[in-house]
Amino acid sequence: MKKIFIILMAAMVATGSVYAADNSKKTAKSSKAYNMSIGMVAGSGIGVQFKDMITDHFTIIEEFGYLGSWAAAGNGGSMPTIGAVDDLVLAYQAQCAEGQGIRLDYFVGGQIKGGYLGGGAGVIGFGAAAGIEAKMKNAPIAFSFDFRPGYGCLLGNDGMGNIGAFHTFDWTLNLGVRYTF
C-alpha cells in the first residue's frame, strides 16, 4: 500500500510539474482595448472626462466640469440643475462586438457625485451608470454614450426660492470623445 501511495504521489508531482512547465510558456493576452483615456464629455452639460482601465474589466471614470442634470422636484415638476459637478464612476466593462475596425464594449456600474450648483446650492448623490463605448482599432479614439439615473440631494436653494435639503431623482445622458493611450 505504501508503494502504491508513493507511485501515485510521484505521478501527481510529475504531472503537475509538466503542467506548470507547459503553462509557463503561455502568455496571457489582455482583453483591454487601452489603458487610459482623456477627453471631453457633453450632453447634460460639458466637462473633462478621464478614464482608467484598472483591470481587464474594471474601470474608473472621473468627470469634472460645468455639468448639469434634470432633477425631478418634490412638487411633481422637473428643473434643470447646472453647476460645477464632479462625477466618479466605477464600472464593469466587457467587449460585446468587434468588426469593421471598431471594438464595441458595454459598461455598467455605479456613480457618486458632488458639487456646487448655481444660486448658492450644493448637490451630493449616487446612482447607476450604463452605457456603450466604441474604440477605433486604427486610431487612438474612443466614443462613449451612457445613461446615469440616480438619487440626488440638493442642499441650499432649489432654484424656486425654497431653502433646505431637497431629495431628487437625478439623471444624465452623456456623450464622450476621448484620446486613448
CSV table of N, CA and C in Angstrom, one decimal:
chain,number,residue,atom,x,y,z
A,1,MET,N,0.8,-1.2,0.0
A,1,MET,CA,0.0,0.0,0.0
A,1,MET,C,0.9,1.3,0.0
A,2,LYS,N,1.9,1.2,0.8
A,2,LYS,CA,2.8,2.4,0.9
A,2,LYS,C,3.5,2.6,-0.5
A,3,LYS,N,3.8,1.5,-1.2
A,3,LYS,CA,4.5,1.6,-2.5
A,3,LYS,C,3.5,2.3,-3.5
A,4,ILE,N,2.2,1.9,-3.5
A,4,ILE,CA,1.2,2.5,-4.4
A,4,ILE,C,1.1,4.0,-4.2
A,5,PHE,N,1.0,4.3,-2.9
A,5,PHE,CA,0.9,5.7,-2.5
A,5,PHE,C,2.1,6.6,-3.0
A,6,ILE,N,3.3,6.1,-2.9
A,6,ILE,CA,4.5,6.7,-3.4
A,6,ILE,C,4.5,6.9,-4.9
A,7,ILE,N,4.0,5.8,-5.6
A,7,ILE,CA,3.9,5.9,-7.1
A,7,ILE,C,2.9,6.9,-7.5
A,8,LEU,N,1.7,6.9,-6.8
A,8,LEU,CA,0.7,7.9,-7.1
A,8,LEU,C,1.2,9.4,-6.9
A,9,MET,N,1.8,9.6,-5.8
A,9,MET,CA,2.4,10.9,-5.4
A,9,MET,C,3.4,11.3,-6.5
A,10,ALA,N,4.3,10.4,-6.9
A,10,ALA,CA,5.3,10.7,-7.9
A,10,ALA,C,4.6,11.1,-9.2
A,11,ALA,N,3.6,10.3,-9.6
A,11,ALA,CA,2.9,10.6,-10.8
A,11,ALA,C,2.2,12.0,-10.8
A,12,MET,N,1.6,12.3,-9.6
A,12,MET,CA,0.9,13.6,-9.5
A,12,MET,C,1.9,14.8,-9.5
A,13,VAL,N,3.1,14.6,-8.9
A,13,VAL,CA,4.1,15.6,-8.9
A,13,VAL,C,4.6,15.8,-10.3
A,14,ALA,N,4.9,14.7,-11.0
A,14,ALA,CA,5.4,14.7,-12.4
A,14,ALA,C,4.4,15.4,-13.3
A,15,THR,N,3.1,15.0,-13.2
A,15,THR,CA,2.1,15.6,-14.0
A,15,THR,C,2.0,17.1,-13.7
A,16,GLY,N,2.0,17.5,-12.4
A,16,GLY,CA,1.9,18.9,-12.0
A,16,GLY,C,3.1,19.7,-12.5
A,17,SER,N,4.3,19.1,-12.5
A,17,SER,CA,5.4,19.9,-13.0
A,17,SER,C,5.4,20.0,-14.5
A,18,VAL,N,4.9,19.0,-15.2
A,18,VAL,CA,4.8,19.1,-16.7
A,18,VAL,C,3.7,20.2,-17.0
A,19,TYR,N,2.6,20.2,-16.2
A,19,TYR,CA,1.5,21.1,-16.5
A,19,TYR,C,2.0,22.6,-16.2
A,20,ALA,N,2.8,22.7,-15.1
A,20,ALA,CA,3.3,24.0,-14.8
A,20,ALA,C,4.3,24.5,-15.8
A,21,ALA,N,5.2,23.6,-16.3
A,21,ALA,CA,6.1,24.0,-17.3
A,21,ALA,C,5.4,24.4,-18.6
A,22,ASP,N,4.3,23.6,-18.9
A,22,ASP,CA,3.5,23.9,-20.1
A,22,ASP,C,2.8,25.3,-20.0
A,23,ASN,N,2.3,25.6,-18.8
A,23,ASN,CA,1.6,26.9,-18.6
A,23,ASN,C,2.6,28.1,-18.6
A,24,SER,N,3.8,27.9,-18.2
A,24,SER,CA,4.8,29.0,-18.2
A,24,SER,C,5.1,29.5,-19.6
A,25,LYS,N,4.9,28.7,-20.6
A,25,LYS,CA,5.2,29.1,-22.0
A,25,LYS,C,4.1,30.0,-22.5
A,26,LYS,N,2.9,29.9,-22.0
A,26,LYS,CA,1.7,30.7,-22.4
A,26,LYS,C,1.8,32.1,-21.8
A,27,THR,N,1.4,33.1,-22.6
A,27,THR,CA,1.4,34.4,-22.2
A,27,THR,C,-0.1,34.9,-22.2
A,28,ALA,N,-0.5,35.5,-21.1
A,28,ALA,CA,-1.9,35.9,-21.1
A,28,ALA,C,-2.1,37.2,-21.9
A,29,LYS,N,-3.1,37.2,-22.8
A,29,LYS,CA,-3.3,38.4,-23.6
A,29,LYS,C,-4.4,39.2,-22.9
A,30,SER,N,-4.2,40.5,-22.7
A,30,SER,CA,-5.1,41.4,-22.0
A,30,SER,C,-6.3,41.6,-22.9
A,31,SER,N,-7.5,41.7,-22.3
A,31,SER,CA,-8.7,42.0,-23.1
A,31,SER,C,-9.0,43.5,-23.1
A,32,LYS,N,-8.2,44.3,-22.5
A,32,LYS,CA,-8.3,45.8,-22.5
A,32,LYS,C,-8.0,46.3,-23.9
A,33,ALA,N,-8.8,47.3,-24.4
A,33,ALA,CA,-8.6,47.9,-25.7
A,33,ALA,C,-7.5,49.0,-25.5
A,34,TYR,N,-7.4,49.6,-24.3
A,34,TYR,CA,-6.4,50.6,-24.0
A,34,TYR,C,-6.3,50.7,-22.5
A,35,ASN,N,-5.3,51.5,-22.0
A,35,ASN,CA,-5.1,51.6,-20.5
A,35,ASN,C,-5.8,52.8,-19.9
A,36,MET,N,-5.6,54.0,-20.6
A,36,MET,CA,-6.2,55.3,-20.1
A,36,MET,C,-6.7,56.1,-21.3
A,37,SER,N,-7.5,57.0,-20.9
A,37,SER,CA,-8.0,58.0,-22.0
A,37,SER,C,-8.4,59.3,-21.3
A,38,ILE,N,-8.4,60.3,-22.1
A,38,ILE,CA,-8.8,61.7,-21.6
A,38,ILE,C,-9.5,62.4,-22.8
A,39,GLY,N,-10.5,63.1,-22.4
A,39,GLY,CA,-11.2,63.8,-23.5
A,39,GLY,C,-12.4,64.7,-22.9
A,40,MET,N,-13.4,64.9,-23.7
A,40,MET,CA,-14.5,65.8,-23.4
A,40,MET,C,-15.8,64.9,-23.3
A,41,VAL,N,-16.7,65.4,-22.4
A,41,VAL,CA,-18.0,64.8,-22.3
A,41,VAL,C,-19.0,65.9,-22.4
A,42,ALA,N,-20.1,65.6,-23.2
A,42,ALA,CA,-21.1,66.6,-23.4
A,42,ALA,C,-22.5,65.8,-23.4
A,43,GLY,N,-23.5,66.6,-23.3
A,43,GLY,CA,-24.9,66.0,-23.2
A,43,GLY,C,-25.7,66.8,-22.2
A,44,SER,N,-25.6,66.4,-21.0
A,44,SER,CA,-26.3,67.1,-19.9
A,44,SER,C,-25.3,68.1,-19.3
A,45,GLY,N,-24.6,68.7,-20.1
A,45,GLY,CA,-23.5,69.7,-19.6
A,45,GLY,C,-22.3,69.5,-20.5
A,46,ILE,N,-21.2,70.0,-20.0
A,46,ILE,CA,-19.9,69.8,-20.7
A,46,ILE,C,-18.8,69.8,-19.7
A,47,GLY,N,-17.8,68.9,-19.9
A,47,GLY,CA,-16.7,68.8,-19.0
A,47,GLY,C,-15.6,68.0,-19.5
A,48,VAL,N,-14.6,67.7,-18.7
A,48,VAL,CA,-13.4,66.9,-19.0
A,48,VAL,C,-13.7,65.5,-18.4
A,49,GLN,N,-13.3,64.5,-19.2
A,49,GLN,CA,-13.5,63.1,-18.7
A,49,GLN,C,-12.2,62.4,-18.8
A,50,PHE,N,-11.8,61.7,-17.7
A,50,PHE,CA,-10.6,60.8,-17.6
A,50,PHE,C,-11.1,59.4,-17.3
A,51,LYS,N,-10.5,58.4,-18.0
A,51,LYS,CA,-10.9,57.0,-17.8
A,51,LYS,C,-9.7,56.2,-17.6
A,52,ASP,N,-9.7,55.4,-16.6
A,52,ASP,CA,-8.5,54.5,-16.3
A,52,ASP,C,-9.0,53.1,-16.2
A,53,MET,N,-8.5,52.2,-17.1
A,53,MET,CA,-8.9,50.7,-17.0
A,53,MET,C,-8.0,50.1,-15.9
A,54,ILE,N,-8.5,50.0,-14.7
A,54,ILE,CA,-7.6,49.5,-13.6
A,54,ILE,C,-7.4,48.0,-13.7
A,55,THR,N,-8.3,47.2,-14.3
A,55,THR,CA,-8.0,45.8,-14.6
A,55,THR,C,-8.6,45.5,-16.0
A,56,ASP,N,-8.6,44.3,-16.4
A,56,ASP,CA,-9.1,43.9,-17.7
A,56,ASP,C,-10.6,44.3,-17.8
A,57,HIS,N,-11.3,44.3,-16.7
A,57,HIS,CA,-12.8,44.5,-16.8
A,57,HIS,C,-13.3,45.7,-15.9
A,58,PHE,N,-12.5,46.2,-15.1
A,58,PHE,CA,-13.0,47.3,-14.2
A,58,PHE,C,-12.3,48.6,-14.5
A,59,THR,N,-13.2,49.7,-14.6
A,59,THR,CA,-12.7,51.0,-15.0
A,59,THR,C,-13.2,52.0,-14.0
A,60,ILE,N,-12.4,53.1,-13.9
A,60,ILE,CA,-12.8,54.3,-13.1
A,60,ILE,C,-12.9,55.5,-14.1
A,61,ILE,N,-14.1,56.1,-14.1
A,61,ILE,CA,-14.3,57.3,-14.9
A,61,ILE,C,-14.4,58.5,-14.0
A,62,GLU,N,-13.6,59.5,-14.2
A,62,GLU,CA,-13.7,60.8,-13.5
A,62,GLU,C,-14.1,61.9,-14.4
A,63,GLU,N,-15.1,62.7,-14.0
A,63,GLU,CA,-15.5,63.8,-14.8
A,63,GLU,C,-15.6,65.0,-13.9
A,64,PHE,N,-15.2,66.1,-14.5
A,64,PHE,CA,-15.3,67.4,-13.8
A,64,PHE,C,-15.6,68.5,-14.8
A,65,GLY,N,-16.5,69.4,-14.5
A,65,GLY,CA,-16.8,70.5,-15.4
A,65,GLY,C,-18.1,71.1,-15.1
A,66,TYR,N,-18.6,71.9,-16.1
A,66,TYR,CA,-19.8,72.5,-16.0
A,66,TYR,C,-20.9,71.6,-16.4
A,67,LEU,N,-21.2,70.6,-15.6
A,67,LEU,CA,-22.1,69.6,-15.9
A,67,LEU,C,-23.5,69.9,-15.3
A,68,GLY,N,-24.5,69.3,-15.9
A,68,GLY,CA,-25.9,69.5,-15.5
A,68,GLY,C,-26.7,68.2,-15.5
A,69,SER,N,-27.9,68.3,-15.0
A,69,SER,CA,-28.8,67.2,-15.0
A,69,SER,C,-30.2,67.7,-14.9
A,70,TRP,N,-31.1,66.8,-15.0
A,70,TRP,CA,-32.5,67.2,-14.8
A,70,TRP,C,-32.9,66.5,-13.5
A,71,ALA,N,-33.5,67.2,-12.6
A,71,ALA,CA,-33.9,66.7,-11.3
A,71,ALA,C,-35.4,66.7,-11.2
A,72,ALA,N,-36.0,65.6,-10.9
A,72,ALA,CA,-37.5,65.6,-10.6
A,72,ALA,C,-37.7,66.2,-9.2
A,73,ALA,N,-38.3,67.4,-9.2
A,73,ALA,CA,-38.5,68.1,-7.9
A,73,ALA,C,-39.7,67.5,-7.2
A,74,GLY,N,-39.7,67.8,-5.9
A,74,GLY,CA,-40.7,67.2,-5.0
A,74,GLY,C,-42.1,67.7,-5.3
A,75,ASN,N,-42.3,68.8,-6.1
A,75,ASN,CA,-43.6,69.3,-6.4
A,75,ASN,C,-44.2,68.6,-7.7
A,76,GLY,N,-43.6,67.6,-8.2
A,76,GLY,CA,-44.0,66.9,-9.4
A,76,GLY,C,-43.5,67.4,-10.7
A,77,GLY,N,-42.8,68.5,-10.7
A,77,GLY,CA,-42.2,69.1,-11.9
A,77,GLY,C,-40.8,68.6,-12.0
A,78,SER,N,-40.1,69.2,-13.0
A,78,SER,CA,-38.7,68.9,-13.1
A,78,SER,C,-38.0,70.2,-13.4
A,79,MET,N,-36.7,70.3,-13.0
A,79,MET,CA,-36.0,71.5,-13.2
A,79,MET,C,-34.6,71.2,-13.6
A,80,PRO,N,-34.0,72.1,-14.4
A,80,PRO,CA,-32.6,71.9,-14.7
A,80,PRO,C,-31.7,72.3,-13.6
A,81,THR,N,-30.7,71.5,-13.2
A,81,THR,CA,-29.7,71.9,-12.2
A,81,THR,C,-28.3,71.9,-12.9
A,82,ILE,N,-27.7,73.1,-12.9
A,82,ILE,CA,-26.5,73.3,-13.6
A,82,ILE,C,-25.4,73.9,-12.7
A,83,GLY,N,-24.2,73.4,-12.8
A,83,GLY,CA,-23.1,73.9,-12.0
A,83,GLY,C,-21.9,73.1,-12.1
A,84,ALA,N,-20.9,73.3,-11.3
A,84,ALA,CA,-19.6,72.6,-11.3
A,84,ALA,C,-19.8,71.3,-10.5
A,85,VAL,N,-19.8,70.2,-11.2
A,85,VAL,CA,-20.1,68.9,-10.5
A,85,VAL,C,-19.0,68.0,-10.8
A,86,ASP,N,-18.6,67.2,-9.9
A,86,ASP,CA,-17.6,66.1,-10.0
A,86,ASP,C,-18.2,64.8,-9.9
A,87,ASP,N,-18.1,64.0,-11.0
A,87,ASP,CA,-18.7,62.6,-11.0
A,87,ASP,C,-17.6,61.6,-11.0
A,88,LEU,N,-17.7,60.5,-10.2
A,88,LEU,CA,-16.8,59.4,-10.1
A,88,LEU,C,-17.6,58.1,-10.4
A,89,VAL,N,-17.2,57.4,-11.4
A,89,VAL,CA,-18.0,56.2,-11.8
A,89,VAL,C,-17.0,55.0,-11.7
A,90,LEU,N,-17.4,53.9,-11.1
A,90,LEU,CA,-16.7,52.7,-11.1
A,90,LEU,C,-17.6,51.7,-11.8
A,91,ALA,N,-17.1,51.1,-12.9
A,91,ALA,CA,-17.9,50.3,-13.8
A,91,ALA,C,-17.2,49.0,-14.2
A,92,TYR,N,-18.0,48.0,-14.5
A,92,TYR,CA,-17.5,46.7,-15.1
A,92,TYR,C,-17.7,46.9,-16.6
A,93,GLN,N,-16.6,46.7,-17.4
A,93,GLN,CA,-16.6,46.9,-18.8
A,93,GLN,C,-16.2,45.6,-19.5
A,94,ALA,N,-16.9,45.2,-20.6
A,94,ALA,CA,-16.6,44.0,-21.3
A,94,ALA,C,-16.9,44.2,-22.8
A,95,GLN,N,-16.2,43.5,-23.6
A,95,GLN,CA,-16.4,43.5,-25.1
A,95,GLN,C,-17.7,42.8,-25.5
A,96,CYS,N,-18.5,43.4,-26.3
A,96,CYS,CA,-19.7,42.8,-26.8
A,96,CYS,C,-19.7,42.5,-28.3
A,97,ALA,N,-18.9,43.3,-29.1
A,97,ALA,CA,-18.8,43.1,-30.5
A,97,ALA,C,-17.5,43.6,-31.1
A,98,GLU,N,-17.2,43.1,-32.2
A,98,GLU,CA,-15.9,43.6,-32.9
A,98,GLU,C,-16.1,43.4,-34.4
A,99,GLY,N,-15.6,44.4,-35.1
A,99,GLY,CA,-15.7,44.3,-36.6
A,99,GLY,C,-15.6,45.6,-37.3
A,100,GLN,N,-15.2,45.6,-38.5
A,100,GLN,CA,-15.1,46.8,-39.4
A,100,GLN,C,-14.2,47.9,-38.7
A,101,GLY,N,-13.2,47.5,-38.0
A,101,GLY,CA,-12.3,48.5,-37.4
A,101,GLY,C,-12.7,49.1,-36.1
A,102,ILE,N,-13.8,48.6,-35.5
A,102,ILE,CA,-14.4,49.1,-34.3
A,102,ILE,C,-14.6,48.0,-33.3
A,103,ARG,N,-14.2,48.3,-32.1
A,103,ARG,CA,-14.5,47.4,-30.9
A,103,ARG,C,-15.6,48.0,-30.1
A,104,LEU,N,-16.6,47.3,-29.8
A,104,LEU,CA,-17.8,47.8,-29.1
A,104,LEU,C,-17.8,47.1,-27.7
A,105,ASP,N,-17.8,47.9,-26.7
A,105,ASP,CA,-17.9,47.4,-25.3
A,105,ASP,C,-19.1,48.0,-24.6
A,106,TYR,N,-19.6,47.3,-23.6
A,106,TYR,CA,-20.6,47.8,-22.7
A,106,TYR,C,-20.0,48.0,-21.3
A,107,PHE,N,-20.6,48.9,-20.6
A,107,PHE,CA,-20.2,49.0,-19.2
A,107,PHE,C,-21.4,49.3,-18.3
A,108,VAL,N,-21.3,48.8,-17.1
A,108,VAL,CA,-22.4,49.0,-16.1
A,108,VAL,C,-21.7,49.2,-14.7
A,109,GLY,N,-22.2,50.1,-13.9
A,109,GLY,CA,-21.6,50.3,-12.6
A,109,GLY,C,-22.4,51.3,-11.8
A,110,GLY,N,-21.7,52.0,-10.9
A,110,GLY,CA,-22.3,53.0,-10.0
A,110,GLY,C,-21.5,54.2,-10.0
A,111,GLN,N,-22.2,55.3,-9.5
A,111,GLN,CA,-21.5,56.6,-9.5
A,111,GLN,C,-21.8,57.3,-8.2
A,112,ILE,N,-20.9,58.2,-7.9
A,112,ILE,CA,-21.1,59.2,-6.8
A,112,ILE,C,-20.8,60.6,-7.4
A,113,LYS,N,-21.5,61.6,-6.9
A,113,LYS,CA,-21.3,62.9,-7.4
A,113,LYS,C,-21.4,63.9,-6.3
A,114,GLY,N,-20.8,65.1,-6.5
A,114,GLY,CA,-20.9,66.2,-5.6
A,114,GLY,C,-20.5,67.5,-6.3
A,115,GLY,N,-21.0,68.6,-5.8
A,115,GLY,CA,-20.6,69.8,-6.4
A,115,GLY,C,-21.4,71.0,-6.0
A,116,TYR,N,-21.2,72.1,-6.7
A,116,TYR,CA,-21.8,73.4,-6.5
A,116,TYR,C,-22.8,73.7,-7.6
A,117,LEU,N,-24.0,74.0,-7.3
A,117,LEU,CA,-24.9,74.4,-8.4
A,117,LEU,C,-25.2,75.9,-8.2
A,118,GLY,N,-25.7,76.5,-9.3
A,118,GLY,CA,-26.0,77.9,-9.3
A,118,GLY,C,-27.0,78.3,-8.3
A,119,GLY,N,-27.0,79.5,-7.8
A,119,GLY,CA,-27.9,80.0,-6.8
A,119,GLY,C,-27.6,79.7,-5.4
A,120,GLY,N,-26.4,79.3,-5.1
A,120,GLY,CA,-25.9,79.0,-3.8
A,120,GLY,C,-26.3,77.6,-3.3
A,121,ALA,N,-26.6,76.7,-4.2
A,121,ALA,CA,-26.9,75.3,-3.8
A,121,ALA,C,-25.8,74.4,-4.0
A,122,GLY,N,-25.8,73.3,-3.3
A,122,GLY,CA,-24.8,72.2,-3.5
A,122,GLY,C,-25.6,71.0,-3.8
A,123,VAL,N,-24.9,70.0,-4.3
A,123,VAL,CA,-25.5,68.7,-4.6
A,123,VAL,C,-24.6,67.5,-4.2
A,124,ILE,N,-25.2,66.5,-3.7
A,124,ILE,CA,-24.5,65.2,-3.5
A,124,ILE,C,-25.4,64.1,-3.9
A,125,GLY,N,-24.9,63.0,-4.4
A,125,GLY,CA,-25.8,62.0,-4.9
A,125,GLY,C,-25.0,60.7,-5.3
A,126,PHE,N,-25.8,59.7,-5.6
A,126,PHE,CA,-25.2,58.5,-6.1
A,126,PHE,C,-26.2,57.9,-7.1
A,127,GLY,N,-25.8,56.9,-7.8
A,127,GLY,CA,-26.7,56.3,-8.8
A,127,GLY,C,-26.0,55.2,-9.6
A,128,ALA,N,-26.7,54.8,-10.6
A,128,ALA,CA,-26.2,53.7,-11.5
A,128,ALA,C,-25.6,54.4,-12.8
A,129,ALA,N,-24.9,53.6,-13.5
A,129,ALA,CA,-24.3,54.0,-14.8
A,129,ALA,C,-24.4,52.9,-15.8
A,130,ALA,N,-24.8,53.1,-17.0
A,130,ALA,CA,-24.8,52.0,-18.0
A,130,ALA,C,-24.6,52.7,-19.4
A,131,GLY,N,-23.8,52.1,-20.2
A,131,GLY,CA,-23.5,52.7,-21.5
A,131,GLY,C,-22.7,51.8,-22.4
A,132,ILE,N,-22.4,52.3,-23.6
A,132,ILE,CA,-21.6,51.6,-24.6
A,132,ILE,C,-20.4,52.5,-25.0
A,133,GLU,N,-19.4,51.8,-25.5
A,133,GLU,CA,-18.2,52.5,-25.9
A,133,GLU,C,-17.7,51.9,-27.2
A,134,ALA,N,-17.4,52.7,-28.2
A,134,ALA,CA,-16.8,52.3,-29.4
A,134,ALA,C,-15.4,52.8,-29.5
A,135,LYS,N,-14.4,51.8,-29.6
A,135,LYS,CA,-13.0,52.1,-29.7
A,135,LYS,C,-12.5,51.9,-31.1
A,136,MET,N,-12.0,52.9,-31.8
A,136,MET,CA,-11.5,52.7,-33.1
A,136,MET,C,-10.2,51.9,-33.1
A,137,LYS,N,-10.1,50.9,-33.9
A,137,LYS,CA,-8.9,50.0,-33.8
A,137,LYS,C,-7.6,50.7,-34.4
A,138,ASN,N,-7.8,51.4,-35.5
A,138,ASN,CA,-6.6,52.0,-36.2
A,138,ASN,C,-6.4,53.5,-35.8
A,139,ALA,N,-7.1,54.0,-34.8
A,139,ALA,CA,-6.9,55.3,-34.3
A,139,ALA,C,-7.1,55.4,-32.8
A,140,PRO,N,-6.3,56.2,-32.1
A,140,PRO,CA,-6.4,56.3,-30.6
A,140,PRO,C,-7.6,57.1,-30.1
A,141,ILE,N,-8.8,56.8,-30.6
A,141,ILE,CA,-10.0,57.5,-30.3
A,141,ILE,C,-11.1,56.5,-29.8
A,142,ALA,N,-11.8,56.9,-28.7
A,142,ALA,CA,-12.9,56.2,-28.2
A,142,ALA,C,-14.1,57.1,-28.0
A,143,PHE,N,-15.3,56.6,-28.4
A,143,PHE,CA,-16.6,57.3,-28.2
A,143,PHE,C,-17.4,56.5,-27.2
A,144,SER,N,-18.1,57.2,-26.3
A,144,SER,CA,-19.0,56.6,-25.4
A,144,SER,C,-20.3,57.3,-25.2
A,145,PHE,N,-21.3,56.5,-24.9
A,145,PHE,CA,-22.7,57.1,-24.6
A,145,PHE,C,-23.2,56.4,-23.4
A,146,ASP,N,-23.7,57.1,-22.4
A,146,ASP,CA,-24.2,56.5,-21.2
A,146,ASP,C,-25.4,57.2,-20.6
A,147,PHE,N,-26.1,56.5,-19.8
A,147,PHE,CA,-27.3,56.9,-19.1
A,147,PHE,C,-27.0,56.7,-17.6
A,148,ARG,N,-27.2,57.7,-16.8
A,148,ARG,CA,-26.9,57.6,-15.3
A,148,ARG,C,-28.1,58.1,-14.5
A,149,PRO,N,-29.0,57.2,-14.1
A,149,PRO,CA,-30.1,57.6,-13.2
A,149,PRO,C,-29.6,57.5,-11.8
A,150,GLY,N,-30.2,58.3,-10.9
A,150,GLY,CA,-29.7,58.3,-9.5
A,150,GLY,C,-30.5,59.1,-8.6
A,151,TYR,N,-30.1,59.1,-7.4
A,151,TYR,CA,-30.6,59.9,-6.3
A,151,TYR,C,-29.7,61.1,-6.0
A,152,GLY,N,-30.3,62.3,-5.9
A,152,GLY,CA,-29.5,63.4,-5.5
A,152,GLY,C,-30.2,64.2,-4.4
A,153,CYS,N,-29.4,64.9,-3.7
A,153,CYS,CA,-29.9,65.7,-2.6
A,153,CYS,C,-29.3,67.2,-2.9
A,154,LEU,N,-30.3,68.1,-3.1
A,154,LEU,CA,-29.9,69.5,-3.3
A,154,LEU,C,-29.9,70.1,-2.0
A,155,LEU,N,-28.8,70.8,-1.7
A,155,LEU,CA,-28.6,71.5,-0.4
A,155,LEU,C,-28.6,73.0,-0.6
A,156,GLY,N,-29.5,73.7,0.0
A,156,GLY,CA,-29.5,75.2,-0.1
A,156,GLY,C,-30.7,75.6,-0.9
A,157,ASN,N,-30.5,76.4,-1.9
A,157,ASN,CA,-31.6,77.0,-2.7
A,157,ASN,C,-31.9,76.0,-3.9
A,158,ASP,N,-33.2,75.7,-4.1
A,158,ASP,CA,-33.5,74.7,-5.1
A,158,ASP,C,-33.8,75.4,-6.5
A,159,GLY,N,-33.6,76.7,-6.6
A,159,GLY,CA,-33.9,77.5,-7.8
A,159,GLY,C,-35.3,78.0,-7.9
A,160,MET,N,-36.2,77.6,-7.0
A,160,MET,CA,-37.5,78.1,-7.0
A,160,MET,C,-37.9,78.9,-5.7
A,161,GLY,N,-36.8,79.4,-5.0
A,161,GLY,CA,-37.0,80.2,-3.8
A,161,GLY,C,-37.1,79.4,-2.5
A,162,ASN,N,-37.0,78.1,-2.6
A,162,ASN,CA,-37.1,77.3,-1.4
A,162,ASN,C,-35.7,77.0,-0.9
A,163,ILE,N,-35.4,77.0,0.4
A,163,ILE,CA,-34.1,76.8,1.0
A,163,ILE,C,-34.3,75.5,1.9
A,164,GLY,N,-33.3,74.6,1.8
A,164,GLY,CA,-33.3,73.4,2.6
A,164,GLY,C,-32.6,72.3,1.9
A,165,ALA,N,-32.9,71.1,2.2
A,165,ALA,CA,-32.4,69.9,1.6
A,165,ALA,C,-33.6,69.2,0.8
A,166,PHE,N,-33.3,69.1,-0.5
A,166,PHE,CA,-34.4,68.6,-1.4
A,166,PHE,C,-33.9,67.3,-2.0
A,167,HIS,N,-34.7,66.2,-1.9
A,167,HIS,CA,-34.4,64.9,-2.4
A,167,HIS,C,-34.9,64.9,-3.9
A,168,THR,N,-34.1,64.4,-4.8
A,168,THR,CA,-34.5,64.4,-6.2
A,168,THR,C,-34.1,63.1,-6.9
A,169,PHE,N,-34.8,62.8,-7.9
A,169,PHE,CA,-34.4,61.8,-8.9
A,169,PHE,C,-33.6,62.5,-9.9
A,170,ASP,N,-32.3,62.1,-10.1
A,170,ASP,CA,-31.4,62.9,-10.9
A,170,ASP,C,-30.9,62.0,-12.0
A,171,TRP,N,-30.9,62.5,-13.2
A,171,TRP,CA,-30.5,61.6,-14.4
A,171,TRP,C,-29.7,62.5,-15.4
A,172,THR,N,-28.7,61.8,-16.0
A,172,THR,CA,-27.9,62.5,-17.1
A,172,THR,C,-27.7,61.5,-18.3
A,173,LEU,N,-27.6,62.1,-19.4
A,173,LEU,CA,-27.2,61.4,-20.7
A,173,LEU,C,-25.9,62.1,-21.1
A,174,ASN,N,-24.9,61.2,-21.4
A,174,ASN,CA,-23.6,61.8,-21.7
A,174,ASN,C,-23.0,61.1,-23.0
A,175,LEU,N,-22.4,62.0,-23.8
A,175,LEU,CA,-21.6,61.5,-25.0
A,175,LEU,C,-20.2,61.9,-24.7
A,176,GLY,N,-19.3,61.0,-24.8
A,176,GLY,CA,-17.8,61.3,-24.5
A,176,GLY,C,-17.0,61.0,-25.7
A,177,VAL,N,-16.0,61.8,-26.0
A,177,VAL,CA,-15.0,61.6,-27.0
A,177,VAL,C,-13.6,61.7,-26.3
A,178,ARG,N,-12.8,60.6,-26.4
A,178,ARG,CA,-11.5,60.6,-25.7
A,178,ARG,C,-10.4,60.1,-26.5
A,179,TYR,N,-9.2,60.6,-26.2
A,179,TYR,CA,-7.9,60.2,-26.8
A,179,TYR,C,-7.4,59.0,-25.9
A,180,THR,N,-7.1,57.9,-26.5
A,180,THR,CA,-6.7,56.7,-25.7
A,180,THR,C,-5.2,56.5,-25.8
A,181,PHE,N,-4.6,56.0,-24.7
A,181,PHE,CA,-3.2,55.7,-24.7
A,181,PHE,C,-3.0,54.6,-23.7
